[in-house]
Amino acid sequence: MSALGAVEAAGAGGAALFRPLSAEDGEQQPAEIESLCMNCYRNGVTRLLLTRIPFFKEIIVSSFTCESCSWSNTEIQSAGRIQEQGVRCALAVASRQDMDREIVKTDCATIRIPELDFEIPAFSQKGVLTTIEGIIDRAVMGLEQDQPVRRATDKEVASKIDDFISKLKQLKEVHSPFTFIIDDPSGNSFVENPHAPQKDEALVVTYYKRTPQQAAMLGLEEEELDEKPADSAEDLRNEVLQFNTNCPECNAPANTNMKLVQIPHFKEVIIMATNCDSCGHRTNEVKSGGAIEPRGTRITFRITDPSDMTRDILKSETCSVEIPELEFELGMGALGGKFTTLEGLLKDIKDLVERNPFTLGDSSTPSKTEKLQEFIGRLQEIIEGKTKAVFVMDDPAGNSYLQNVYAPEEDPELKVEHYERTFEQNEDLGLNDMKTEGYETAPASGR
């Protein structure tokens, strides 16, 4: 029968299972279970004691003895669940009395003594209820176990281990202070505080959040993933959200997809795309994922090579575009927010001009049509890389971006300027009447 099975069986009687360990408590008797000896394979006796450590928690102490071969073994199991956080206990051992402090060490706990560069890895020993001196004695016993064989096969290694065993034994005399550290990701290990409930100045207990590797080691990886909030920023970056809307052309029901994207060397943006299955209309828009910047941004880029057309570009809804060579300016709000390439944005500008019914339709005059055709031809030459030009983006909100292919170094053809917004620009952004601090509650009306 397992220790947990014994707990369930004992609990059937309805009595308190875990009682404080006391020498005067004659009613608290360990449960005895006949079990197999793993040394001689005859039957021995396992004794289980369910107890509570003061100022700590419940544990199960199990002790096995075999009358046939006299083999014995003692270990503990935590009777509680794995804690929300891991625990790290660092004790400054300065006196012989500190060696008698009780220690609860679980299977997954790691013990270190930095002064000797000594470590007992996790899962290398069973859980024990002992003292600091007992921990050192067990380490010495484990190192001495194979020393006779080492002395016969490798005297140099055996000599080094003998020296180290001597240093461990000297620690028990506490000729000089040393640090005893126990680190348990499960949070179920414990170092006695003899001054409880007062604070122990020599003992530092730190609680920490487990790493994914530690959670996997404890078998909690899937559980912790299930507990992770579904609306975290990391999940949003890896997930495409979808919500219902209506097509802006035919008003039929359609779906809009939304995704959070991190632009390198810039910030996060939200890309929204709508596809209509009824009329085939497709549209996309970009929203800034951050706040309005303290200053506006003016980006000036000199187009010198056809490869410049492949640069990523983010044009926010508050950004205006200017091409001085064409005497062209696109106002704030036109085309909405776009996350595309420079070529894609110039083609969108070209399409916007061509779709204007008052310039190229039946309502246009020959002179206007001729000028506009000339403009479209010159814009097409810039798109094809046949003509050099200057491309200017002016965004008072500071949320537009043009890729620097030399990042993090400076781009010789790219100039980014930050400027203070004018009153009119703040008015357009709705910032003049925005109040974010110094609120005062108006007195309640007496009416």
GROMACS .gro file of C-alpha atoms in nm, residues 14 79 88 151 156 158 165 194 240 258 264-265 270-271 296 324 370 372 406 429 439:
model
   21
   14GLY     CA    1  -1.307   1.060   1.072
   79ALA     CA    2   0.112   1.563   0.230
   88ARG     CA    3   1.469   2.919  -0.158
  151ARG     CA    4   4.172   0.373  -0.412
  156GLU     CA    5   4.448   1.046  -0.755
  158ALA     CA    6   4.029   0.892  -0.442
  165ILE     CA    7   3.523   1.451   0.270
  194PRO     CA    8   1.406   2.821   1.636
  240VAL     CA    9  -0.577   3.602  -3.531
  258MET     CA   10  -0.749   4.134  -3.654
  264PRO     CA   11   1.107   4.559  -3.563
  265HIS     CA   12   1.277   4.870  -3.422
  270ILE     CA   13  -0.305   4.618  -3.511
  271ILE     CA   14  -0.375   4.496  -3.866
  296GLY     CA   15   0.538   6.450  -3.412
  324PRO     CA   16   0.793   6.738  -5.397
  370GLU     CA   17  -0.386   6.571  -6.972
  372LEU     CA   18  -0.343   6.402  -6.456
  406TYR     CA   19   2.069   4.930  -4.227
  429LEU     CA   20  -0.570   6.513  -3.274
  439TYR     CA   21  -0.960   6.592  -1.176
   0.00000   0.00000   0.00000
